[in-house]
Amino acid sequence: MDLGIAGRWAIVCAASKGLGKGCATALAREGVNLVINARGIDTLEETAVYLRTLHPAIEVRCVAGDVSRDDIRHALLIACPQVDILVNNAGGPPPGDFRNWTREDWLNAIEINMLTPIELIKATVDGMAERGFGRVVTITSSAVKAPIDILGLSNGARSGLTGFVAGLARQPRLAEQNVTLNNLLPGSFDTERLQKTIQSSSQATGKSQEAIADQRLQGIPARRFGTAEEFGAVCAFLCSVHASYMTGQNVLLDGGAYPGTF
Ligand code: NAP
C-alpha cells in the first residue's frame, strides 16, 4: 500500500534507538524527510546514516539534545522546514515506590512525559491545520490502559497527556482540517529499555534473565516481545493519507496482553 506521504517532513523525537527509531525507519521507507533527535550524538548520527540508505530521495537531519529542554525543541522546529508529521517520544521515568518519590521526581516525569509533547503539539498543530494535513503520533505506554504498580510516575504523567490529547483531537479546526492526533501504547517491545528492565528485575530477585523474560512472555498471548519494526509500521500507517478519519485514539500494541474486550 502506498501510504501517500512521500516528500512530507516529520520530526521524530527520541529516535536513535528502539521504538522511535522504528517509527523513523518506517517513515523513511515511505520517502518522508526526517528531523530526528536523541541526547547521544554518536548513535543519533549512526541512525541518520542508516535512515538515508532506506530511500534515495529523503533528507535526514539530526538535532542532538534532551527533548525536554526548550532550546532543543526550538532547534527541532527550526531544523524542520514544515512539520507535517510529529512523533512524540522520550525515555520513560524510573520505576520505584511512590513513598520514595519527591515532588521533584514528579515534576521531572510530568516535564518529560506530559509537558514536552504538549509543547511540541502546541507549536505545530495550527500550521498543520492551515496546510490541510497533519499527523501527531504520541508514544505513551500500555500502562495508560492497565497501570503497572512500580511505574507510578509513568502511569500518572502519561495519563494526564492522554486526557489532553483526547480533548485536543476533538477541538474545532483540527480533524476538519485533516489534522489527526493519536497515541500508540506499547506493551513489551524488545528494545534496550526492555533488556535493562529485565536485567534489573534479575538483579533484584536473583532469578536469571531468561526466567524473568519467560515469566513476562507467559502474560503475552503472542508469546514473544514486539519488534521496533512492527511498531514503526503502525506509526507510519497512522501518519498515512489512509488514516485521516482516525483521531483521538489510543492504539494498544501488546500481543494481546491486555485482557479487556475494549
Ligand atoms: P530505548 O530503546 O531505551 O530508546 C530510547 C530512545 O530515546 C533512545 O534513542 C534515547 O537516546 C532517546 N531518549 C531517551 N531520553 C531522551 C530525551 N530526554 N531526549 C531525547 N531523546 C531521548 O527505549 P524504547 O523501548 O524505545 O522506549 C521508548 C518509549 O516507549 C519510552 O518512553 C518507554 O518508557 C516507552 N515504552 C516502551 C516499552 C517497551 O517495551 N520498549 C513499553 C512501554 C512503554 P539517548 O539516550 O541518546 O537520548
PDB file of C-alpha atoms and ligand atoms in Angstrom:
ATOM      1  CA  MET A   1       0.000   0.000   0.000  1.00  0.00           C
ATOM      2  CA  ASP A   2       1.314   3.447  -0.885  1.00  0.00           C
ATOM      3  CA  LEU A   3       0.885   5.492   2.289  1.00  0.00           C
ATOM      4  CA  GLY A   4       0.771   8.729   0.280  1.00  0.00           C
ATOM      5  CA  ILE A   5       3.254  10.657   2.446  1.00  0.00           C
ATOM      6  CA  ALA A   6       6.411  10.694   0.294  1.00  0.00           C
ATOM      7  CA  GLY A   7       8.037  14.128   0.397  1.00  0.00           C
ATOM      8  CA  ARG A   8       6.418  15.090   3.710  1.00  0.00           C
ATOM      9  CA  TRP A   9       8.564  16.286   6.655  1.00  0.00           C
ATOM     10  CA  ALA A  10       8.493  14.628  10.060  1.00  0.00           C
ATOM     11  CA  ILE A  11      10.029  15.322  13.455  1.00  0.00           C
ATOM     12  CA  VAL A  12      10.667  12.068  15.309  1.00  0.00           C
ATOM     13  CA  CYS A  13      11.758  12.602  18.911  1.00  0.00           C
ATOM     14  CA  ALA A  14      13.962  10.134  20.805  1.00  0.00           C
ATOM     15  CA  ALA A  15      14.698   8.277  17.583  1.00  0.00           C
ATOM     16  CA  SER A  16      18.268   6.963  17.735  1.00  0.00           C
ATOM     17  CA  LYS A  17      17.182   3.577  19.150  1.00  0.00           C
ATOM     18  CA  GLY A  18      14.169   1.475  19.984  1.00  0.00           C
ATOM     19  CA  LEU A  19      10.605   2.455  19.180  1.00  0.00           C
ATOM     20  CA  GLY A  20      11.454   5.968  17.960  1.00  0.00           C
ATOM     21  CA  LYS A  21      13.994   4.524  15.532  1.00  0.00           C
ATOM     22  CA  GLY A  22      11.350   2.001  14.414  1.00  0.00           C
ATOM     23  CA  CYS A  23       8.992   4.888  13.603  1.00  0.00           C
ATOM     24  CA  ALA A  24      11.720   6.852  11.788  1.00  0.00           C
ATOM     25  CA  THR A  25      12.649   3.731   9.803  1.00  0.00           C
ATOM     26  CA  ALA A  26       9.096   3.110   8.617  1.00  0.00           C
ATOM     27  CA  LEU A  27       8.645   6.776   7.662  1.00  0.00           C
ATOM     28  CA  ALA A  28      11.986   6.847   5.820  1.00  0.00           C
ATOM     29  CA  ARG A  29      10.926   3.802   3.779  1.00  0.00           C
ATOM     30  CA  GLU A  30       7.846   5.792   2.717  1.00  0.00           C
ATOM     31  CA  GLY A  31      10.018   8.664   1.470  1.00  0.00           C
ATOM     32  CA  VAL A  32       9.378  11.018   4.396  1.00  0.00           C
ATOM     33  CA  ASN A  33      12.117  13.581   5.167  1.00  0.00           C
ATOM     34  CA  LEU A  34      13.153  13.429   8.789  1.00  0.00           C
ATOM     35  CA  VAL A  35      14.435  15.528  11.639  1.00  0.00           C
ATOM     36  CA  ILE A  36      15.484  13.053  14.306  1.00  0.00           C
ATOM     37  CA  ASN A  37      16.518  13.624  17.895  1.00  0.00           C
ATOM     38  CA  ALA A  38      18.195  11.907  20.850  1.00  0.00           C
ATOM     39  CA  ARG A  39      20.670  13.045  23.508  1.00  0.00           C
ATOM     40  CA  GLY A  40      23.700  10.995  22.403  1.00  0.00           C
ATOM     41  CA  ILE A  41      25.039  12.460  19.174  1.00  0.00           C
ATOM     42  CA  ASP A  42      27.105   9.468  18.000  1.00  0.00           C
ATOM     43  CA  THR A  43      24.255   6.942  17.930  1.00  0.00           C
ATOM     44  CA  LEU A  44      21.937   9.607  16.524  1.00  0.00           C
ATOM     45  CA  GLU A  45      24.294  10.238  13.599  1.00  0.00           C
ATOM     46  CA  GLU A  46      24.727   6.491  13.009  1.00  0.00           C
ATOM     47  CA  THR A  47      20.948   6.172  12.862  1.00  0.00           C
ATOM     48  CA  ALA A  48      20.765   9.057  10.390  1.00  0.00           C
ATOM     49  CA  VAL A  49      23.309   7.322   8.135  1.00  0.00           C
ATOM     50  CA  TYR A  50      21.192   4.148   8.244  1.00  0.00           C
ATOM     51  CA  LEU A  51      17.938   6.011   7.535  1.00  0.00           C
ATOM     52  CA  ARG A  52      19.442   7.732   4.482  1.00  0.00           C
ATOM     53  CA  THR A  53      20.123   4.308   2.965  1.00  0.00           C
ATOM     54  CA  LEU A  54      16.426   3.410   3.066  1.00  0.00           C
ATOM     55  CA  HIS A  55      15.182   5.854   0.435  1.00  0.00           C
ATOM     56  CA  PRO A  56      17.169   7.659  -2.265  1.00  0.00           C
ATOM     57  CA  ALA A  57      15.192  10.907  -2.127  1.00  0.00           C
ATOM     58  CA  ILE A  58      14.977  11.705   1.562  1.00  0.00           C
ATOM     59  CA  GLU A  59      16.833  14.202   3.682  1.00  0.00           C
ATOM     60  CA  VAL A  60      17.618  13.298   7.305  1.00  0.00           C
ATOM     61  CA  ARG A  61      18.680  15.983   9.781  1.00  0.00           C
ATOM     62  CA  CYS A  62      19.855  15.471  13.364  1.00  0.00           C
ATOM     63  CA  VAL A  63      19.210  17.572  16.451  1.00  0.00           C
ATOM     64  CA  ALA A  64      21.057  16.188  19.469  1.00  0.00           C
ATOM     65  CA  GLY A  65      19.885  17.006  22.979  1.00  0.00           C
ATOM     66  CA  ASP A  66      17.296  16.387  25.641  1.00  0.00           C
ATOM     67  CA  VAL A  67      13.866  16.929  24.085  1.00  0.00           C
ATOM     68  CA  SER A  68      12.511  18.178  27.415  1.00  0.00           C
ATOM     69  CA  ARG A  69      14.679  21.312  27.012  1.00  0.00           C
ATOM     70  CA  ASP A  70      13.112  24.400  25.392  1.00  0.00           C
ATOM     71  CA  ASP A  71      16.214  25.139  23.288  1.00  0.00           C
ATOM     72  CA  ILE A  72      16.320  21.596  21.874  1.00  0.00           C
ATOM     73  CA  ARG A  73      12.630  21.679  20.936  1.00  0.00           C
ATOM     74  CA  HIS A  74      13.211  25.066  19.331  1.00  0.00           C
ATOM     75  CA  ALA A  75      16.157  23.633  17.356  1.00  0.00           C
ATOM     76  CA  LEU A  76      13.967  20.713  16.197  1.00  0.00           C
ATOM     77  CA  LEU A  77      11.311  23.112  14.921  1.00  0.00           C
ATOM     78  CA  ILE A  78      13.909  25.305  13.172  1.00  0.00           C
ATOM     79  CA  ALA A  79      15.516  22.258  11.506  1.00  0.00           C
ATOM     80  CA  CYS A  80      12.201  21.109  10.005  1.00  0.00           C
ATOM     81  CA  PRO A  81      11.069  23.235   7.027  1.00  0.00           C
ATOM     82  CA  GLN A  82       7.439  22.346   7.706  1.00  0.00           C
ATOM     83  CA  VAL A  83       6.159  19.885  10.273  1.00  0.00           C
ATOM     84  CA  ASP A  84       3.663  17.581   8.563  1.00  0.00           C
ATOM     85  CA  ILE A  85       4.193  14.718  10.983  1.00  0.00           C
ATOM     86  CA  LEU A  86       5.193  14.833  14.650  1.00  0.00           C
ATOM     87  CA  VAL A  87       6.148  11.674  16.524  1.00  0.00           C
ATOM     88  CA  ASN A  88       6.409  12.411  20.251  1.00  0.00           C
ATOM     89  CA  ASN A  89       8.674  10.147  22.249  1.00  0.00           C
ATOM     90  CA  ALA A  90      11.201  10.253  25.113  1.00  0.00           C
ATOM     91  CA  GLY A  91      12.631   7.983  27.753  1.00  0.00           C
ATOM     92  CA  GLY A  92      10.269   6.778  30.451  1.00  0.00           C
ATOM     93  CA  PRO A  93      10.519   7.744  34.136  1.00  0.00           C
ATOM     94  CA  PRO A  94      12.284   5.324  36.535  1.00  0.00           C
ATOM     95  CA  PRO A  95      10.352   2.621  38.404  1.00  0.00           C
ATOM     96  CA  GLY A  96      10.019   2.703  42.188  1.00  0.00           C
ATOM     97  CA  ASP A  97       7.798   3.028  45.230  1.00  0.00           C
ATOM     98  CA  PHE A  98       5.640   6.169  45.445  1.00  0.00           C
ATOM     99  CA  ARG A  99       6.645   6.572  49.103  1.00  0.00           C
ATOM    100  CA  ASN A 100      10.160   7.460  47.958  1.00  0.00           C
ATOM    101  CA  TRP A 101       9.258   9.891  45.181  1.00  0.00           C
ATOM    102  CA  THR A 102       9.820  13.565  45.850  1.00  0.00           C
ATOM    103  CA  ARG A 103       7.930  16.468  44.351  1.00  0.00           C
ATOM    104  CA  GLU A 104      10.943  16.943  42.051  1.00  0.00           C
ATOM    105  CA  ASP A 105      10.649  13.346  40.782  1.00  0.00           C
ATOM    106  CA  TRP A 106       7.015  14.019  39.907  1.00  0.00           C
ATOM    107  CA  LEU A 107       7.823  17.327  38.207  1.00  0.00           C
ATOM    108  CA  ASN A 108      10.554  15.629  36.119  1.00  0.00           C
ATOM    109  CA  ALA A 109       8.148  12.912  34.996  1.00  0.00           C
ATOM    110  CA  ILE A 110       5.452  15.441  34.126  1.00  0.00           C
ATOM    111  CA  GLU A 111       8.027  17.591  32.289  1.00  0.00           C
ATOM    112  CA  ILE A 112       9.286  14.814  30.029  1.00  0.00           C
ATOM    113  CA  ASN A 113       6.248  12.582  29.577  1.00  0.00           C
ATOM    114  CA  MET A 114       3.478  15.179  29.531  1.00  0.00           C
ATOM    115  CA  LEU A 115       4.541  18.796  29.029  1.00  0.00           C
ATOM    116  CA  THR A 116       7.249  18.122  26.395  1.00  0.00           C
ATOM    117  CA  PRO A 117       4.855  16.506  23.880  1.00  0.00           C
ATOM    118  CA  ILE A 118       2.205  19.132  24.695  1.00  0.00           C
ATOM    119  CA  GLU A 119       4.703  21.937  23.875  1.00  0.00           C
ATOM    120  CA  LEU A 120       5.577  20.321  20.537  1.00  0.00           C
ATOM    121  CA  ILE A 121       1.907  19.779  19.699  1.00  0.00           C
ATOM    122  CA  LYS A 122       1.205  23.415  20.567  1.00  0.00           C
ATOM    123  CA  ALA A 123       3.996  24.589  18.256  1.00  0.00           C
ATOM    124  CA  THR A 124       2.876  22.503  15.271  1.00  0.00           C
ATOM    125  CA  VAL A 125      -0.855  21.769  15.001  1.00  0.00           C
ATOM    126  CA  ASP A 126      -2.038  25.194  13.858  1.00  0.00           C
ATOM    127  CA  GLY A 127       0.446  25.173  10.952  1.00  0.00           C
ATOM    128  CA  MET A 128      -0.681  21.662  10.043  1.00  0.00           C
ATOM    129  CA  ALA A 129      -4.312  22.843  10.055  1.00  0.00           C
ATOM    130  CA  GLU A 130      -3.510  25.821   7.807  1.00  0.00           C
ATOM    131  CA  ARG A 131      -1.866  23.479   5.275  1.00  0.00           C
ATOM    132  CA  GLY A 132      -4.697  20.901   5.491  1.00  0.00           C
ATOM    133  CA  PHE A 133      -2.557  17.960   6.563  1.00  0.00           C
ATOM    134  CA  GLY A 134      -1.094  16.910   9.892  1.00  0.00           C
ATOM    135  CA  ARG A 135      -0.385  13.781  11.858  1.00  0.00           C
ATOM    136  CA  VAL A 136       0.627  13.657  15.513  1.00  0.00           C
ATOM    137  CA  VAL A 137       1.539  10.261  16.924  1.00  0.00           C
ATOM    138  CA  THR A 138       2.500  10.164  20.581  1.00  0.00           C
ATOM    139  CA  ILE A 139       4.213   7.130  22.046  1.00  0.00           C
ATOM    140  CA  THR A 140       2.856   6.514  25.543  1.00  0.00           C
ATOM    141  CA  SER A 141       2.535   3.065  27.159  1.00  0.00           C
ATOM    142  CA  SER A 142       0.151   0.190  27.767  1.00  0.00           C
ATOM    143  CA  ALA A 143       0.400   1.390  31.389  1.00  0.00           C
ATOM    144  CA  VAL A 144      -2.091   4.124  30.435  1.00  0.00           C
ATOM    145  CA  LYS A 145      -4.732   1.410  29.994  1.00  0.00           C
ATOM    146  CA  ALA A 146      -3.526  -1.071  32.609  1.00  0.00           C
ATOM    147  CA  PRO A 147      -1.275   0.640  35.196  1.00  0.00           C
ATOM    148  CA  ILE A 148       1.945  -1.086  36.271  1.00  0.00           C
ATOM    149  CA  ASP A 149       2.388  -0.629  40.054  1.00  0.00           C
ATOM    150  CA  ILE A 150       6.114   0.216  40.080  1.00  0.00           C
ATOM    151  CA  LEU A 151       5.688   2.697  37.190  1.00  0.00           C
ATOM    152  CA  GLY A 152       3.513   5.175  39.067  1.00  0.00           C
ATOM    153  CA  LEU A 153       5.380   8.197  37.635  1.00  0.00           C
ATOM    154  CA  SER A 154       4.706   6.931  34.110  1.00  0.00           C
ATOM    155  CA  ASN A 155       1.085   5.926  34.845  1.00  0.00           C
ATOM    156  CA  GLY A 156       0.365   9.383  36.209  1.00  0.00           C
ATOM    157  CA  ALA A 157       2.182  11.645  33.728  1.00  0.00           C
ATOM    158  CA  ARG A 158       1.148   9.705  30.632  1.00  0.00           C
ATOM    159  CA  SER A 159      -2.483   9.505  31.723  1.00  0.00           C
ATOM    160  CA  GLY A 160      -2.517  13.291  32.003  1.00  0.00           C
ATOM    161  CA  LEU A 161      -1.095  13.539  28.487  1.00  0.00           C
ATOM    162  CA  THR A 162      -3.662  11.050  27.195  1.00  0.00           C
ATOM    163  CA  GLY A 163      -6.515  13.136  28.597  1.00  0.00           C
ATOM    164  CA  PHE A 164      -5.113  16.278  26.995  1.00  0.00           C
ATOM    165  CA  VAL A 165      -4.687  14.651  23.553  1.00  0.00           C
ATOM    166  CA  ALA A 166      -8.216  13.174  23.732  1.00  0.00           C
ATOM    167  CA  GLY A 167      -9.675  16.645  24.257  1.00  0.00           C
ATOM    168  CA  LEU A 168      -7.461  18.375  21.690  1.00  0.00           C
ATOM    169  CA  ALA A 169      -8.195  15.860  18.927  1.00  0.00           C
ATOM    170  CA  ARG A 170     -11.872  16.896  19.059  1.00  0.00           C
ATOM    171  CA  GLN A 171     -11.290  20.649  19.049  1.00  0.00           C
ATOM    172  CA  PRO A 172     -12.523  22.722  16.101  1.00  0.00           C
ATOM    173  CA  ARG A 173     -10.238  23.251  13.075  1.00  0.00           C
ATOM    174  CA  LEU A 174      -8.107  20.145  13.606  1.00  0.00           C
ATOM    175  CA  ALA A 175      -9.884  16.964  12.418  1.00  0.00           C
ATOM    176  CA  GLU A 176     -11.851  19.037   9.884  1.00  0.00           C
ATOM    177  CA  GLN A 177      -8.529  20.321   8.522  1.00  0.00           C
ATOM    178  CA  ASN A 178      -7.141  16.764   8.230  1.00  0.00           C
ATOM    179  CA  VAL A 179      -5.028  17.013  11.391  1.00  0.00           C
ATOM    180  CA  THR A 180      -5.202  13.853  13.481  1.00  0.00           C
ATOM    181  CA  LEU A 181      -3.781  13.096  16.925  1.00  0.00           C
ATOM    182  CA  ASN A 182      -3.419   9.501  18.080  1.00  0.00           C
ATOM    183  CA  ASN A 183      -1.387   7.703  20.718  1.00  0.00           C
ATOM    184  CA  LEU A 184       0.485   4.427  20.361  1.00  0.00           C
ATOM    185  CA  LEU A 185       0.594   2.310  23.521  1.00  0.00           C
ATOM    186  CA  PRO A 186       3.460  -0.192  23.521  1.00  0.00           C
ATOM    187  CA  GLY A 187       3.231  -3.319  25.641  1.00  0.00           C
ATOM    188  CA  SER A 188       6.532  -5.245  25.763  1.00  0.00           C
ATOM    189  CA  PHE A 189       8.881  -4.469  22.866  1.00  0.00           C
ATOM    190  CA  ASP A 190      12.352  -5.878  22.505  1.00  0.00           C
ATOM    191  CA  THR A 191      14.383  -2.689  22.900  1.00  0.00           C
ATOM    192  CA  GLU A 192      17.318  -1.634  25.049  1.00  0.00           C
ATOM    193  CA  ARG A 193      14.870  -0.339  27.650  1.00  0.00           C
ATOM    194  CA  LEU A 194      13.164  -3.737  27.911  1.00  0.00           C
ATOM    195  CA  GLN A 195      16.513  -5.504  28.240  1.00  0.00           C
ATOM    196  CA  LYS A 196      17.538  -3.114  31.042  1.00  0.00           C
ATOM    197  CA  THR A 197      14.230  -3.739  32.852  1.00  0.00           C
ATOM    198  CA  ILE A 198      14.805  -7.492  32.631  1.00  0.00           C
ATOM    199  CA  GLN A 199      18.390  -7.099  33.901  1.00  0.00           C
ATOM    200  CA  SER A 200      17.315  -5.040  36.922  1.00  0.00           C
ATOM    201  CA  SER A 201      14.477  -7.481  37.787  1.00  0.00           C
ATOM    202  CA  SER A 202      17.021 -10.278  37.568  1.00  0.00           C
ATOM    203  CA  GLN A 203      19.376  -8.453  39.942  1.00  0.00           C
ATOM    204  CA  ALA A 204      16.556  -7.613  42.364  1.00  0.00           C
ATOM    205  CA  THR A 205      15.088 -11.127  42.510  1.00  0.00           C
ATOM    206  CA  GLY A 206      18.137 -13.313  41.918  1.00  0.00           C
ATOM    207  CA  LYS A 207      16.309 -15.070  39.063  1.00  0.00           C
ATOM    208  CA  SER A 208      18.054 -15.485  35.722  1.00  0.00           C
ATOM    209  CA  GLN A 209      17.298 -13.024  32.924  1.00  0.00           C
ATOM    210  CA  GLU A 210      15.879 -15.915  30.876  1.00  0.00           C
ATOM    211  CA  ALA A 211      13.487 -16.805  33.709  1.00  0.00           C
ATOM    212  CA  ILE A 212      12.324 -13.179  34.036  1.00  0.00           C
ATOM    213  CA  ALA A 213      11.819 -12.876  30.257  1.00  0.00           C
ATOM    214  CA  ASP A 214       9.960 -16.186  30.175  1.00  0.00           C
ATOM    215  CA  GLN A 215       7.691 -15.107  33.013  1.00  0.00           C
ATOM    216  CA  ARG A 216       6.820 -11.918  31.107  1.00  0.00           C
ATOM    217  CA  LEU A 217       6.144 -13.877  27.932  1.00  0.00           C
ATOM    218  CA  GLN A 218       3.605 -16.040  29.772  1.00  0.00           C
ATOM    219  CA  GLY A 219       1.411 -12.940  30.087  1.00  0.00           C
ATOM    220  CA  ILE A 220       1.532 -12.222  26.339  1.00  0.00           C
ATOM    221  CA  PRO A 221      -0.745 -14.354  24.150  1.00  0.00           C
ATOM    222  CA  ALA A 222       1.628 -13.787  21.177  1.00  0.00           C
ATOM    223  CA  ARG A 223       4.377 -15.420  23.361  1.00  0.00           C
ATOM    224  CA  ARG A 224       7.000 -13.029  22.083  1.00  0.00           C
ATOM    225  CA  PHE A 225       8.091  -9.438  22.534  1.00  0.00           C
ATOM    226  CA  GLY A 226       7.199  -6.940  19.830  1.00  0.00           C
ATOM    227  CA  THR A 227       9.765  -5.530  17.419  1.00  0.00           C
ATOM    228  CA  ALA A 228      10.529  -1.881  16.802  1.00  0.00           C
ATOM    229  CA  GLU A 229       9.954  -2.508  13.076  1.00  0.00           C
ATOM    230  CA  GLU A 230       6.354  -3.646  13.548  1.00  0.00           C
ATOM    231  CA  PHE A 231       5.742  -0.772  15.950  1.00  0.00           C
ATOM    232  CA  GLY A 232       7.049   1.658  13.315  1.00  0.00           C
ATOM    233  CA  ALA A 233       4.801   0.167  10.641  1.00  0.00           C
ATOM    234  CA  VAL A 234       1.691   1.000  12.694  1.00  0.00           C
ATOM    235  CA  CYS A 235       3.043   4.503  13.298  1.00  0.00           C
ATOM    236  CA  ALA A 236       3.569   5.016   9.557  1.00  0.00           C
ATOM    237  CA  PHE A 237       0.006   3.869   8.860  1.00  0.00           C
ATOM    238  CA  LEU A 238      -1.356   6.390  11.396  1.00  0.00           C
ATOM    239  CA  CYS A 239       0.670   9.055   9.558  1.00  0.00           C
ATOM    240  CA  SER A 240      -0.662   7.986   6.167  1.00  0.00           C
ATOM    241  CA  VAL A 241      -3.331   9.535   3.980  1.00  0.00           C
ATOM    242  CA  HIS A 242      -5.455   6.451   4.690  1.00  0.00           C
ATOM    243  CA  ALA A 243      -5.801   7.256   8.392  1.00  0.00           C
ATOM    244  CA  SER A 244      -7.475  10.683   8.017  1.00  0.00           C
ATOM    245  CA  TYR A 245     -10.697   9.504   9.673  1.00  0.00           C
ATOM    246  CA  MET A 246      -8.936   8.145  12.744  1.00  0.00           C
ATOM    247  CA  THR A 247      -8.262  10.637  15.511  1.00  0.00           C
ATOM    248  CA  GLY A 248      -8.206  10.781  19.299  1.00  0.00           C
ATOM    249  CA  GLN A 249      -7.483   7.060  19.548  1.00  0.00           C
ATOM    250  CA  ASN A 250      -5.222   5.063  21.857  1.00  0.00           C
ATOM    251  CA  VAL A 251      -3.840   2.146  19.876  1.00  0.00           C
ATOM    252  CA  LEU A 252      -2.570  -0.694  22.026  1.00  0.00           C
ATOM    253  CA  LEU A 253       0.242  -2.853  20.595  1.00  0.00           C
ATOM    254  CA  ASP A 254       0.817  -5.591  23.136  1.00  0.00           C
ATOM    255  CA  GLY A 255       0.493  -9.031  21.522  1.00  0.00           C
ATOM    256  CA  GLY A 256      -2.897  -9.466  23.245  1.00  0.00           C
ATOM    257  CA  ALA A 257      -1.618  -8.921  26.805  1.00  0.00           C
ATOM    258  CA  TYR A 258      -4.440  -6.563  27.846  1.00  0.00           C
ATOM    259  CA  PRO A 259      -7.338  -8.879  28.661  1.00  0.00           C
ATOM    260  CA  GLY A 260     -10.285  -6.493  28.176  1.00  0.00           C
ATOM    261  CA  THR A 261     -12.918  -6.671  25.403  1.00  0.00           C
ATOM    262  CA  PHE A 262     -12.402  -2.968  24.563  1.00  0.00           C
TER     263      PHE A 262
HETATM  264  P1  NAP B   1      15.054   2.777  24.238  1.00  0.00           P
HETATM  265  O1  NAP B   1      15.278   1.574  23.420  1.00  0.00           O
HETATM  266  O2  NAP B   1      15.812   2.943  25.522  1.00  0.00           O
HETATM  267  O3  NAP B   1      15.291   4.054  23.305  1.00  0.00           O
HETATM  268  C1  NAP B   1      15.063   5.324  23.831  1.00  0.00           C
HETATM  269  C2  NAP B   1      15.452   6.378  22.807  1.00  0.00           C
HETATM  270  O4  NAP B   1      15.054   7.646  23.292  1.00  0.00           O
HETATM  271  C3  NAP B   1      16.931   6.453  22.534  1.00  0.00           C
HETATM  272  O5  NAP B   1      17.126   6.855  21.197  1.00  0.00           O
HETATM  273  C4  NAP B   1      17.374   7.544  23.505  1.00  0.00           C
HETATM  274  O6  NAP B   1      18.605   8.089  23.074  1.00  0.00           O
HETATM  275  C5  NAP B   1      16.200   8.512  23.372  1.00  0.00           C
HETATM  276  N1  NAP B   1      15.946   9.384  24.525  1.00  0.00           N
HETATM  277  C6  NAP B   1      15.735   8.990  25.801  1.00  0.00           C
HETATM  278  N2  NAP B   1      15.501  10.072  26.571  1.00  0.00           N
HETATM  279  C7  NAP B   1      15.556  11.158  25.755  1.00  0.00           C
HETATM  280  C8  NAP B   1      15.409  12.544  25.966  1.00  0.00           C
HETATM  281  N3  NAP B   1      15.169  13.050  27.179  1.00  0.00           N
HETATM  282  N4  NAP B   1      15.522  13.372  24.900  1.00  0.00           N
HETATM  283  C9  NAP B   1      15.788  12.886  23.675  1.00  0.00           C
HETATM  284  N5  NAP B   1      15.937  11.580  23.418  1.00  0.00           N
HETATM  285  C10 NAP B   1      15.830  10.729  24.449  1.00  0.00           C
HETATM  286  O7  NAP B   1      13.509   2.907  24.706  1.00  0.00           O
HETATM  287  P2  NAP B   1      12.183   2.344  23.978  1.00  0.00           P
HETATM  288  O8  NAP B   1      11.924   0.980  24.473  1.00  0.00           O
HETATM  289  O9  NAP B   1      12.232   2.632  22.535  1.00  0.00           O
HETATM  290  O10 NAP B   1      11.064   3.265  24.689  1.00  0.00           O
HETATM  291  C11 NAP B   1      10.577   4.449  24.098  1.00  0.00           C
HETATM  292  C12 NAP B   1       9.421   4.955  24.970  1.00  0.00           C
HETATM  293  O11 NAP B   1       8.394   3.961  24.995  1.00  0.00           O
HETATM  294  C13 NAP B   1       9.818   5.191  26.435  1.00  0.00           C
HETATM  295  O12 NAP B   1       9.134   6.308  26.939  1.00  0.00           O
HETATM  296  C14 NAP B   1       9.326   3.950  27.135  1.00  0.00           C
HETATM  297  O13 NAP B   1       9.016   4.177  28.503  1.00  0.00           O
HETATM  298  C15 NAP B   1       8.057   3.657  26.332  1.00  0.00           C
HETATM  299  N6  NAP B   1       7.670   2.251  26.459  1.00  0.00           N
HETATM  300  C16 NAP B   1       8.470   1.263  25.968  1.00  0.00           C
HETATM  301  C17 NAP B   1       8.072  -0.049  26.126  1.00  0.00           C
HETATM  302  C18 NAP B   1       8.926  -1.208  25.619  1.00  0.00           C
HETATM  303  O14 NAP B   1       8.560  -2.366  25.818  1.00  0.00           O
HETATM  304  N7  NAP B   1      10.031  -0.983  24.953  1.00  0.00           N
HETATM  305  C19 NAP B   1       6.872  -0.353  26.764  1.00  0.00           C
HETATM  306  C20 NAP B   1       6.085   0.683  27.227  1.00  0.00           C
HETATM  307  C21 NAP B   1       6.495   1.998  27.079  1.00  0.00           C
HETATM  308  P3  NAP B   1      19.575   8.874  24.120  1.00  0.00           P
HETATM  309  O15 NAP B   1      19.675   8.012  25.338  1.00  0.00           O
HETATM  310  O16 NAP B   1      20.859   9.030  23.376  1.00  0.00           O
HETATM  311  O17 NAP B   1      18.899  10.169  24.393  1.00  0.00           O
END
